[in-house]
């Protein structure tokens, strides 16, 4: 909206410059004015002060002259000089200026527009005097089949040119006088409702209608004109059309004629509808065409509607229906359904189990051979030589079933099936369908141990509880992890609960462990029977022998290492201690323990000896080099007599003392004993003749004197603390009297016994022959003496016989018991 102040501003401008922008002047003149001329129209607003100029009137460009207008110079009025005709010119545009003689414009130009006001002086006129129309039977009432045209020259939009039509007369007036109706304003001619019902019976001839057109609208007055309409009634050719069968993919020129519809009435326009919309058209003559190839699979049937319409698009009658059926061609092959997830079939399913049902879709006409699909199994192919197949396929239903050849769990098989239409006949289209089949596992395998017998495993009885005895491994041929889970249990051989099992749920390993102490005494061996089974329920036959494993365990007795009664030993002896002196006895701590064998480990000086079984330690020889105050350490080892691996050791420290005043070696002449040679199994018994009678009892130790010959020839065995037994060491000892030195020691005191032993030749009873003679000389020396000796020998023989006999008689009483009874040699 323009604000009010802007309007005010404009008004001011108009008043400030009135001469520059004079407003147009409008003036109206009645057409065909019948009064006096000149007719004064309007007074021009000429300026009074500039009256010395002249007024110039001019028309617009298409106006030849200023006629019929003029300006009265005196009054300044615009005048018209004659009557005006609106139909000749409805409007005049004039310019008025005030100019000087030399053409200088003093005022203006002032525009004046003269309108000629219409008068109804024109008569309406039909476009034709005679109209002809064809009217088809079956035309609906009220649908115009003819449009009358009339014109009126008076001003449009005024009542002077507002026309009305009407029927004045109908001839013949048969069967009804009002067969037709005419729209008054539009001049549209149609059958009247009454006329449409009786049109069929009025075929005789054309109807003639006298029609009128009149102006001034609905007013009674006005100019009018008439015309004639000849209407011929024609037969209805709007007959139903037969359905049309069209081949799909038809290769012809398009558009391709398919049918003809004909409306026999005049002034017809054909209109085509397709349901659903399709490539069809109709031309002006009612010929129907298809404009391009059809595809049955896209649309198999169309319903076309053809309409016959007047120029206003109104249907003359009901539309014609035309069915177009598209005929099938085998232009579609079978299409496999989209490849879905693979089909799962449990293993060991019986033959005949349906795996899947193939369904290839063929878009061609259902029920026709073009869509009749049959199936053929391409893969897997039957195995050479195998009796059955993995799968069977029903060619018509597409049902895939299991064949007789068993499948294995975990197999993934791609089924390839050829689907062919035309029922598999030659020329059919085909495609290959693929379906993945997975054979799923069932728990049909029991777990089994890889080894059924384990061991024997030796375990010391002192191994700690929780010690690993054995690891057993079991396998399960099933694939599914859940079907491979195992439970283990000890079935037998574990009454005491000595053993237990440990395992990880998802491993095939189980550890047999000790839970309690073993005991050799309680059970020297164990047979532990371990069973394995699946956690999941087993399908099919039960577990076999492989589900059991036997572990044999042998218990090793553990013997404690020997233990001595002391951890270390000490002895104090004078440096003068003779060989063979008993120092001490090393003993096991427990007298009931097993037998021990003793040895000295590092007696580098060789001073000592130990009795292998008794553990008595003696001096082995005289202690040369030992000095009083010194000590000598040796290591004593005690081994188990049966298990040499078990041993212990202890140190033995010998402290050397000063030698006591040398004792008078009492060379007591012990009464002579007799022993015969070769050596017999007896000797002489020696007792410790203690010179110090006060010391009384106490263990004495005996040793042979240090003379090597004596050591070689004789052997001395200690019987107990007071007696020893002297025997021949060699098989043969020279028969003569021998003085055998025997050293007796006791509490660091020692003395010597000189044991006289007469060695003789043994007689048949193993006794001495009492052939005692001084046979000191060697026989070789005697041989030099020769015959003298022989003579003397004869004499000696007799003497010896006599002596022997005497000695035997005397000795028999003395010596007989000496061989078996101990003899106490006198000091
Ligand atoms: C098992 O033996 C150990 C020594 O080897 C001993 O200390 C423990 O007390 C024993 N346990 C049982 C339950 O006998
Ligand atoms: C014997 O061995 C013991 C212990 O090893 C040692 O103390 C001692 O001196 C050794 N004795 C000799 C004579 O080597
Ligand atoms: C103390 C002891 O047992 N002495 C004996 C040692 O052996 C001789 C001979 O066998 C016995 O006569 C003693 O009594």
PDB file of N, CA and C in Angstrom, residues 16-98:
ATOM      1  N   UNK A  16       1.804  21.798  -8.569  1.00  0.00           N
ATOM      2  CA  UNK A  16       2.929  22.696  -8.836  1.00  0.00           C
ATOM      3  C   UNK A  16       3.191  22.802 -10.328  1.00  0.00           C
ATOM      4  N   UNK A  17       3.095  21.643 -11.036  1.00  0.00           N
ATOM      5  CA  UNK A  17       3.350  21.674 -12.484  1.00  0.00           C
ATOM      6  C   UNK A  17       2.090  21.300 -13.241  1.00  0.00           C
ATOM      7  N   UNK A  18       1.035  22.099 -13.202  1.00  0.00           N
ATOM      8  CA  UNK A  18      -0.199  21.705 -13.872  1.00  0.00           C
ATOM      9  C   UNK A  18      -0.067  21.760 -15.383  1.00  0.00           C
ATOM     10  N   UNK A  19       0.808  22.611 -15.875  1.00  0.00           N
ATOM     11  CA  UNK A  19       0.914  22.756 -17.319  1.00  0.00           C
ATOM     12  C   UNK A  19       1.720  21.634 -17.929  1.00  0.00           C
ATOM     13  N   UNK A  20       2.656  21.096 -17.196  1.00  0.00           N
ATOM     14  CA  UNK A  20       3.515  20.041 -17.756  1.00  0.00           C
ATOM     15  C   UNK A  20       2.773  18.722 -17.869  1.00  0.00           C
ATOM     16  N   UNK A  21       1.925  18.376 -16.930  1.00  0.00           N
ATOM     17  CA  UNK A  21       1.264  17.074 -16.945  1.00  0.00           C
ATOM     18  C   UNK A  21      -0.248  17.261 -16.861  1.00  0.00           C
ATOM     19  N   UNK A  22      -0.917  17.774 -17.908  1.00  0.00           N
ATOM     20  CA  UNK A  22      -2.372  17.915 -17.815  1.00  0.00           C
ATOM     21  C   UNK A  22      -3.007  16.554 -17.906  1.00  0.00           C
ATOM     22  N   UNK A  23      -4.013  16.242 -17.071  1.00  0.00           N
ATOM     23  CA  UNK A  23      -4.685  14.946 -17.055  1.00  0.00           C
ATOM     24  C   UNK A  23      -5.474  14.781 -18.349  1.00  0.00           C
ATOM     25  N   UNK A  24      -5.573  13.441 -18.768  1.00  0.00           N
ATOM     26  CA  UNK A  24      -6.343  13.155 -19.979  1.00  0.00           C
ATOM     27  C   UNK A  24      -7.808  13.512 -19.727  1.00  0.00           C
ATOM     28  N   UNK A  25      -8.426  13.982 -20.751  1.00  0.00           N
ATOM     29  CA  UNK A  25      -9.846  14.273 -20.655  1.00  0.00           C
ATOM     30  C   UNK A  25     -10.622  13.203 -21.397  1.00  0.00           C
ATOM     31  N   UNK A  26     -11.687  12.673 -20.780  1.00  0.00           N
ATOM     32  CA  UNK A  26     -12.535  11.649 -21.398  1.00  0.00           C
ATOM     33  C   UNK A  26     -13.885  12.259 -21.676  1.00  0.00           C
ATOM     34  N   UNK A  27     -14.404  11.960 -22.854  1.00  0.00           N
ATOM     35  CA  UNK A  27     -15.735  12.473 -23.193  1.00  0.00           C
ATOM     36  C   UNK A  27     -16.466  11.420 -24.012  1.00  0.00           C
ATOM     37  N   UNK A  28     -17.765  11.251 -23.797  1.00  0.00           N
ATOM     38  CA  UNK A  28     -18.554  10.208 -24.453  1.00  0.00           C
ATOM     39  C   UNK A  28     -19.536  10.852 -25.425  1.00  0.00           C
ATOM     40  N   UNK A  29     -19.652  10.196 -26.605  1.00  0.00           N
ATOM     41  CA  UNK A  29     -20.590  10.721 -27.628  1.00  0.00           C
ATOM     42  C   UNK A  29     -21.546   9.609 -27.977  1.00  0.00           C
ATOM     43  N   UNK A  30     -22.846   9.785 -27.931  1.00  0.00           N
ATOM     44  CA  UNK A  30     -23.779   8.729 -28.327  1.00  0.00           C
ATOM     45  C   UNK A  30     -23.620   8.432 -29.812  1.00  0.00           C
ATOM     46  N   UNK A  31     -23.720   7.078 -30.089  1.00  0.00           N
ATOM     47  CA  UNK A  31     -23.653   6.640 -31.485  1.00  0.00           C
ATOM     48  C   UNK A  31     -24.928   7.113 -32.193  1.00  0.00           C
ATOM     49  N   UNK A  32     -24.782   7.402 -33.492  1.00  0.00           N
ATOM     50  CA  UNK A  32     -25.940   7.763 -34.335  1.00  0.00           C
ATOM     51  C   UNK A  32     -26.760   8.919 -33.722  1.00  0.00           C
ATOM     52  N   UNK A  33     -26.015   9.937 -33.191  1.00  0.00           N
ATOM     53  CA  UNK A  33     -26.730  11.066 -32.561  1.00  0.00           C
ATOM     54  C   UNK A  33     -27.621  11.744 -33.599  1.00  0.00           C
ATOM     55  N   UNK A  34     -28.860  12.010 -33.228  1.00  0.00           N
ATOM     56  CA  UNK A  34     -29.819  12.519 -34.202  1.00  0.00           C
ATOM     57  C   UNK A  34     -30.099  14.035 -34.057  1.00  0.00           C
ATOM     58  N   UNK A  35     -29.405  14.759 -33.146  1.00  0.00           N
ATOM     59  CA  UNK A  35     -29.684  16.178 -32.925  1.00  0.00           C
ATOM     60  C   UNK A  35     -28.886  17.074 -33.876  1.00  0.00           C
ATOM     61  N   UNK A  36     -28.706  18.402 -33.425  1.00  0.00           N
ATOM     62  CA  UNK A  36     -27.994  19.370 -34.257  1.00  0.00           C
ATOM     63  C   UNK A  36     -26.505  19.238 -34.074  1.00  0.00           C
ATOM     64  N   UNK A  37     -25.816  19.661 -35.151  1.00  0.00           N
ATOM     65  CA  UNK A  37     -24.369  19.666 -35.130  1.00  0.00           C
ATOM     66  C   UNK A  37     -23.906  21.059 -35.404  1.00  0.00           C
ATOM     67  N   UNK A  38     -22.755  21.559 -34.904  1.00  0.00           N
ATOM     68  CA  UNK A  38     -21.823  20.795 -34.079  1.00  0.00           C
ATOM     69  C   UNK A  38     -22.363  20.589 -32.662  1.00  0.00           C
ATOM     70  N   UNK A  39     -21.999  19.452 -32.191  1.00  0.00           N
ATOM     71  CA  UNK A  39     -22.415  19.089 -30.835  1.00  0.00           C
ATOM     72  C   UNK A  39     -21.258  19.415 -29.888  1.00  0.00           C
ATOM     73  N   UNK A  40     -21.543  20.293 -28.927  1.00  0.00           N
ATOM     74  CA  UNK A  40     -20.501  20.672 -27.976  1.00  0.00           C
ATOM     75  C   UNK A  40     -20.261  19.516 -27.028  1.00  0.00           C
ATOM     76  N   UNK A  41     -18.999  19.172 -26.929  1.00  0.00           N
ATOM     77  CA  UNK A  41     -18.672  18.003 -26.100  1.00  0.00           C
ATOM     78  C   UNK A  41     -18.129  18.392 -24.736  1.00  0.00           C
ATOM     79  N   UNK A  42     -17.055  19.196 -24.721  1.00  0.00           N
ATOM     80  CA  UNK A  42     -16.393  19.494 -23.461  1.00  0.00           C
ATOM     81  C   UNK A  42     -15.634  20.803 -23.606  1.00  0.00           C
ATOM     82  N   UNK A  43     -15.537  21.541 -22.491  1.00  0.00           N
ATOM     83  CA  UNK A  43     -14.780  22.805 -22.563  1.00  0.00           C
ATOM     84  C   UNK A  43     -13.339  22.495 -22.202  1.00  0.00           C
ATOM     85  N   UNK A  44     -12.440  22.930 -23.132  1.00  0.00           N
ATOM     86  CA  UNK A  44     -11.026  22.648 -22.911  1.00  0.00           C
ATOM     87  C   UNK A  44     -10.486  23.648 -21.900  1.00  0.00           C
ATOM     88  N   UNK A  45      -9.600  23.202 -20.969  1.00  0.00           N
ATOM     89  CA  UNK A  45      -9.085  24.102 -19.937  1.00  0.00           C
ATOM     90  C   UNK A  45      -7.949  24.973 -20.463  1.00  0.00           C
ATOM     91  N   UNK A  46      -8.285  25.855 -21.489  1.00  0.00           N
ATOM     92  CA  UNK A  46      -7.253  26.689 -22.095  1.00  0.00           C
ATOM     93  C   UNK A  46      -6.888  27.812 -21.138  1.00  0.00           C
ATOM     94  N   UNK A  47      -5.610  28.226 -21.132  1.00  0.00           N
ATOM     95  CA  UNK A  47      -5.218  29.329 -20.255  1.00  0.00           C
ATOM     96  C   UNK A  47      -5.734  30.664 -20.810  1.00  0.00           C
ATOM     97  N   UNK A  48      -6.202  31.551 -19.927  1.00  0.00           N
ATOM     98  CA  UNK A  48      -6.794  32.806 -20.373  1.00  0.00           C
ATOM     99  C   UNK A  48      -5.728  33.788 -20.770  1.00  0.00           C
ATOM    100  N   UNK A  49      -4.563  33.806 -20.065  1.00  0.00           N
ATOM    101  CA  UNK A  49      -3.570  34.854 -20.290  1.00  0.00           C
ATOM    102  C   UNK A  49      -2.831  34.643 -21.583  1.00  0.00           C
ATOM    103  N   UNK A  50      -2.865  33.446 -22.153  1.00  0.00           N
ATOM    104  CA  UNK A  50      -2.108  33.176 -23.365  1.00  0.00           C
ATOM    105  C   UNK A  50      -3.068  33.072 -24.555  1.00  0.00           C
ATOM    106  N   UNK A  51      -4.102  33.842 -24.602  1.00  0.00           N
ATOM    107  CA  UNK A  51      -5.114  33.707 -25.631  1.00  0.00           C
ATOM    108  C   UNK A  51      -4.629  34.169 -26.989  1.00  0.00           C
ATOM    109  N   UNK A  52      -3.424  34.749 -27.059  1.00  0.00           N
ATOM    110  CA  UNK A  52      -2.952  35.264 -28.345  1.00  0.00           C
ATOM    111  C   UNK A  52      -2.508  34.164 -29.271  1.00  0.00           C
ATOM    112  N   UNK A  53      -2.271  32.925 -28.769  1.00  0.00           N
ATOM    113  CA  UNK A  53      -1.871  31.778 -29.623  1.00  0.00           C
ATOM    114  C   UNK A  53      -3.087  31.192 -30.298  1.00  0.00           C
ATOM    115  N   UNK A  54      -2.849  30.192 -31.134  1.00  0.00           N
ATOM    116  CA  UNK A  54      -3.966  29.516 -31.784  1.00  0.00           C
ATOM    117  C   UNK A  54      -4.041  28.077 -31.312  1.00  0.00           C
ATOM    118  N   UNK A  55      -5.300  27.606 -31.311  1.00  0.00           N
ATOM    119  CA  UNK A  55      -5.539  26.244 -30.822  1.00  0.00           C
ATOM    120  C   UNK A  55      -5.363  25.281 -31.986  1.00  0.00           C
ATOM    121  N   UNK A  56      -4.544  24.201 -31.767  1.00  0.00           N
ATOM    122  CA  UNK A  56      -4.315  23.187 -32.808  1.00  0.00           C
ATOM    123  C   UNK A  56      -4.871  21.868 -32.299  1.00  0.00           C
ATOM    124  N   UNK A  57      -5.698  21.219 -33.120  1.00  0.00           N
ATOM    125  CA  UNK A  57      -6.291  19.924 -32.776  1.00  0.00           C
ATOM    126  C   UNK A  57      -5.715  18.878 -33.714  1.00  0.00           C
ATOM    127  N   UNK A  58      -5.246  17.795 -33.166  1.00  0.00           N
ATOM    128  CA  UNK A  58      -4.728  16.716 -34.031  1.00  0.00           C
ATOM    129  C   UNK A  58      -5.212  15.369 -33.492  1.00  0.00           C
ATOM    130  N   UNK A  59      -5.322  14.452 -34.418  1.00  0.00           N
ATOM    131  CA  UNK A  59      -5.757  13.090 -34.031  1.00  0.00           C
ATOM    132  C   UNK A  59      -4.553  12.184 -33.863  1.00  0.00           C
ATOM    133  N   UNK A  60      -4.790  10.970 -33.468  1.00  0.00           N
ATOM    134  CA  UNK A  60      -3.648  10.039 -33.380  1.00  0.00           C
ATOM    135  C   UNK A  60      -3.291   9.558 -34.771  1.00  0.00           C
ATOM    136  N   UNK A  61      -2.240   8.756 -34.823  1.00  0.00           N
ATOM    137  CA  UNK A  61      -1.569   8.506 -36.103  1.00  0.00           C
ATOM    138  C   UNK A  61      -2.520   7.935 -37.155  1.00  0.00           C
ATOM    139  N   UNK A  62      -3.442   6.984 -36.741  1.00  0.00           N
ATOM    140  CA  UNK A  62      -4.264   6.334 -37.769  1.00  0.00           C
ATOM    141  C   UNK A  62      -5.466   7.203 -38.159  1.00  0.00           C
ATOM    142  N   UNK A  63      -5.518   8.359 -37.597  1.00  0.00           N
ATOM    143  CA  UNK A  63      -6.639   9.239 -37.962  1.00  0.00           C
ATOM    144  C   UNK A  63      -6.175  10.224 -39.034  1.00  0.00           C
ATOM    145  N   UNK A  64      -6.889  10.213 -40.205  1.00  0.00           N
ATOM    146  CA  UNK A  64      -6.380  11.000 -41.327  1.00  0.00           C
ATOM    147  C   UNK A  64      -6.520  12.508 -41.053  1.00  0.00           C
ATOM    148  N   UNK A  65      -7.648  12.830 -40.508  1.00  0.00           N
ATOM    149  CA  UNK A  65      -7.858  14.268 -40.302  1.00  0.00           C
ATOM    150  C   UNK A  65      -8.464  14.492 -38.944  1.00  0.00           C
ATOM    151  N   UNK A  66      -8.548  15.706 -38.590  1.00  0.00           N
ATOM    152  CA  UNK A  66      -9.127  15.983 -37.291  1.00  0.00           C
ATOM    153  C   UNK A  66     -10.629  15.876 -37.339  1.00  0.00           C
ATOM    154  N   UNK A  67     -11.158  15.692 -38.568  1.00  0.00           N
ATOM    155  CA  UNK A  67     -12.583  15.495 -38.787  1.00  0.00           C
ATOM    156  C   UNK A  67     -13.018  14.269 -38.056  1.00  0.00           C
ATOM    157  N   UNK A  68     -14.130  14.127 -37.401  1.00  0.00           N
ATOM    158  CA  UNK A  68     -15.213  15.127 -37.409  1.00  0.00           C
ATOM    159  C   UNK A  68     -15.179  16.020 -36.167  1.00  0.00           C
ATOM    160  N   UNK A  69     -13.943  16.265 -35.595  1.00  0.00           N
ATOM    161  CA  UNK A  69     -13.887  17.068 -34.378  1.00  0.00           C
ATOM    162  C   UNK A  69     -13.339  18.436 -34.686  1.00  0.00           C
ATOM    163  N   UNK A  70     -13.706  19.423 -33.849  1.00  0.00           N
ATOM    164  CA  UNK A  70     -13.200  20.771 -34.012  1.00  0.00           C
ATOM    165  C   UNK A  70     -13.214  21.454 -32.650  1.00  0.00           C
ATOM    166  N   UNK A  71     -12.417  22.556 -32.541  1.00  0.00           N
ATOM    167  CA  UNK A  71     -12.415  23.331 -31.307  1.00  0.00           C
ATOM    168  C   UNK A  71     -12.977  24.709 -31.631  1.00  0.00           C
ATOM    169  N   UNK A  72     -13.947  25.077 -30.819  1.00  0.00           N
ATOM    170  CA  UNK A  72     -14.508  26.401 -31.017  1.00  0.00           C
ATOM    171  C   UNK A  72     -13.577  27.374 -30.332  1.00  0.00           C
ATOM    172  N   UNK A  73     -12.886  28.262 -31.141  1.00  0.00           N
ATOM    173  CA  UNK A  73     -11.865  29.115 -30.559  1.00  0.00           C
ATOM    174  C   UNK A  73     -12.448  30.113 -29.575  1.00  0.00           C
ATOM    175  N   UNK A  74     -13.662  30.506 -29.752  1.00  0.00           N
ATOM    176  CA  UNK A  74     -14.222  31.502 -28.858  1.00  0.00           C
ATOM    177  C   UNK A  74     -14.495  30.925 -27.488  1.00  0.00           C
ATOM    178  N   UNK A  75     -15.234  29.804 -27.538  1.00  0.00           N
ATOM    179  CA  UNK A  75     -15.642  29.252 -26.234  1.00  0.00           C
ATOM    180  C   UNK A  75     -14.617  28.282 -25.670  1.00  0.00           C
ATOM    181  N   UNK A  76     -13.722  27.780 -26.543  1.00  0.00           N
ATOM    182  CA  UNK A  76     -12.753  26.764 -26.064  1.00  0.00           C
ATOM    183  C   UNK A  76     -13.401  25.414 -25.903  1.00  0.00           C
ATOM    184  N   UNK A  77     -14.583  25.167 -26.536  1.00  0.00           N
ATOM    185  CA  UNK A  77     -15.241  23.880 -26.466  1.00  0.00           C
ATOM    186  C   UNK A  77     -14.755  22.981 -27.585  1.00  0.00           C
ATOM    187  N   UNK A  78     -14.690  21.624 -27.286  1.00  0.00           N
ATOM    188  CA  UNK A  78     -14.441  20.614 -28.314  1.00  0.00           C
ATOM    189  C   UNK A  78     -15.804  20.238 -28.864  1.00  0.00           C
ATOM    190  N   UNK A  79     -15.916  20.158 -30.181  1.00  0.00           N
ATOM    191  CA  UNK A  79     -17.200  19.863 -30.803  1.00  0.00           C
ATOM    192  C   UNK A  79     -17.036  18.709 -31.758  1.00  0.00           C
ATOM    193  N   UNK A  80     -18.149  17.977 -32.028  1.00  0.00           N
ATOM    194  CA  UNK A  80     -18.180  16.963 -33.067  1.00  0.00           C
ATOM    195  C   UNK A  80     -19.117  17.476 -34.133  1.00  0.00           C
ATOM    196  N   UNK A  81     -18.778  17.199 -35.397  1.00  0.00           N
ATOM    197  CA  UNK A  81     -19.472  17.844 -36.480  1.00  0.00           C
ATOM    198  C   UNK A  81     -20.506  16.961 -37.125  1.00  0.00           C
ATOM    199  N   UNK A  82     -20.454  15.583 -36.889  1.00  0.00           N
ATOM    200  CA  UNK A  82     -21.453  14.703 -37.515  1.00  0.00           C
ATOM    201  C   UNK A  82     -21.699  13.507 -36.601  1.00  0.00           C
ATOM    202  N   UNK A  83     -22.696  12.686 -36.992  1.00  0.00           N
ATOM    203  CA  UNK A  83     -23.029  11.495 -36.203  1.00  0.00           C
ATOM    204  C   UNK A  83     -21.901  10.472 -36.338  1.00  0.00           C
ATOM    205  N   UNK A  84     -21.611   9.759 -35.208  1.00  0.00           N
ATOM    206  CA  UNK A  84     -20.518   8.769 -35.206  1.00  0.00           C
ATOM    207  C   UNK A  84     -21.099   7.349 -35.183  1.00  0.00           C
ATOM    208  N   UNK A  85     -20.364   6.412 -35.781  1.00  0.00           N
ATOM    209  CA  UNK A  85     -20.787   4.987 -35.800  1.00  0.00           C
ATOM    210  C   UNK A  85     -19.801   4.184 -34.967  1.00  0.00           C
ATOM    211  N   UNK A  86     -20.255   3.585 -33.868  1.00  0.00           N
ATOM    212  CA  UNK A  86     -19.357   2.840 -32.969  1.00  0.00           C
ATOM    213  C   UNK A  86     -18.721   1.649 -33.693  1.00  0.00           C
ATOM    214  N   UNK A  87     -19.546   1.035 -34.613  1.00  0.00           N
ATOM    215  CA  UNK A  87     -19.018  -0.119 -35.315  1.00  0.00           C
ATOM    216  C   UNK A  87     -17.919   0.297 -36.289  1.00  0.00           C
ATOM    217  N   UNK A  88     -17.953   1.599 -36.684  1.00  0.00           N
ATOM    218  CA  UNK A  88     -16.874   2.090 -37.569  1.00  0.00           C
ATOM    219  C   UNK A  88     -15.637   2.396 -36.730  1.00  0.00           C
ATOM    220  N   UNK A  89     -15.821   3.205 -35.690  1.00  0.00           N
ATOM    221  CA  UNK A  89     -14.718   3.502 -34.770  1.00  0.00           C
ATOM    222  C   UNK A  89     -15.323   3.769 -33.408  1.00  0.00           C
ATOM    223  N   UNK A  90     -14.808   3.035 -32.440  1.00  0.00           N
ATOM    224  CA  UNK A  90     -15.421   3.115 -31.123  1.00  0.00           C
ATOM    225  C   UNK A  90     -14.774   4.177 -30.266  1.00  0.00           C
ATOM    226  N   UNK A  91     -13.532   4.622 -30.629  1.00  0.00           N
ATOM    227  CA  UNK A  91     -12.821   5.545 -29.752  1.00  0.00           C
ATOM    228  C   UNK A  91     -11.918   6.429 -30.583  1.00  0.00           C
ATOM    229  N   UNK A  92     -11.837   7.685 -30.204  1.00  0.00           N
ATOM    230  CA  UNK A  92     -10.938   8.645 -30.891  1.00  0.00           C
ATOM    231  C   UNK A  92     -10.021   9.212 -29.851  1.00  0.00           C
ATOM    232  N   UNK A  93      -8.727   9.388 -30.240  1.00  0.00           N
ATOM    233  CA  UNK A  93      -7.760   9.995 -29.340  1.00  0.00           C
ATOM    234  C   UNK A  93      -7.294  11.290 -29.971  1.00  0.00           C
ATOM    235  N   UNK A  94      -7.494  12.397 -29.234  1.00  0.00           N
ATOM    236  CA  UNK A  94      -7.205  13.718 -29.787  1.00  0.00           C
ATOM    237  C   UNK A  94      -6.182  14.420 -28.921  1.00  0.00           C
ATOM    238  N   UNK A  95      -5.457  15.382 -29.544  1.00  0.00           N
ATOM    239  CA  UNK A  95      -4.514  16.228 -28.817  1.00  0.00           C
ATOM    240  C   UNK A  95      -4.841  17.683 -29.115  1.00  0.00           C
ATOM    241  N   UNK A  96      -4.831  18.461 -28.054  1.00  0.00           N
ATOM    242  CA  UNK A  96      -5.091  19.878 -28.257  1.00  0.00           C
ATOM    243  C   UNK A  96      -3.876  20.648 -27.746  1.00  0.00           C
ATOM    244  N   UNK A  97      -3.320  21.571 -28.575  1.00  0.00           N
ATOM    245  CA  UNK A  97      -2.204  22.417 -28.144  1.00  0.00           C
ATOM    246  C   UNK A  97      -2.545  23.874 -28.482  1.00  0.00           C
ATOM    247  N   UNK A  98      -1.860  24.791 -27.745  1.00  0.00           N
ATOM    248  CA  UNK A  98      -1.946  26.224 -28.041  1.00  0.00           C
ATOM    249  C   UNK A  98      -0.583  26.636 -28.545  1.00  0.00           C
TER     250      UNK A  98
END
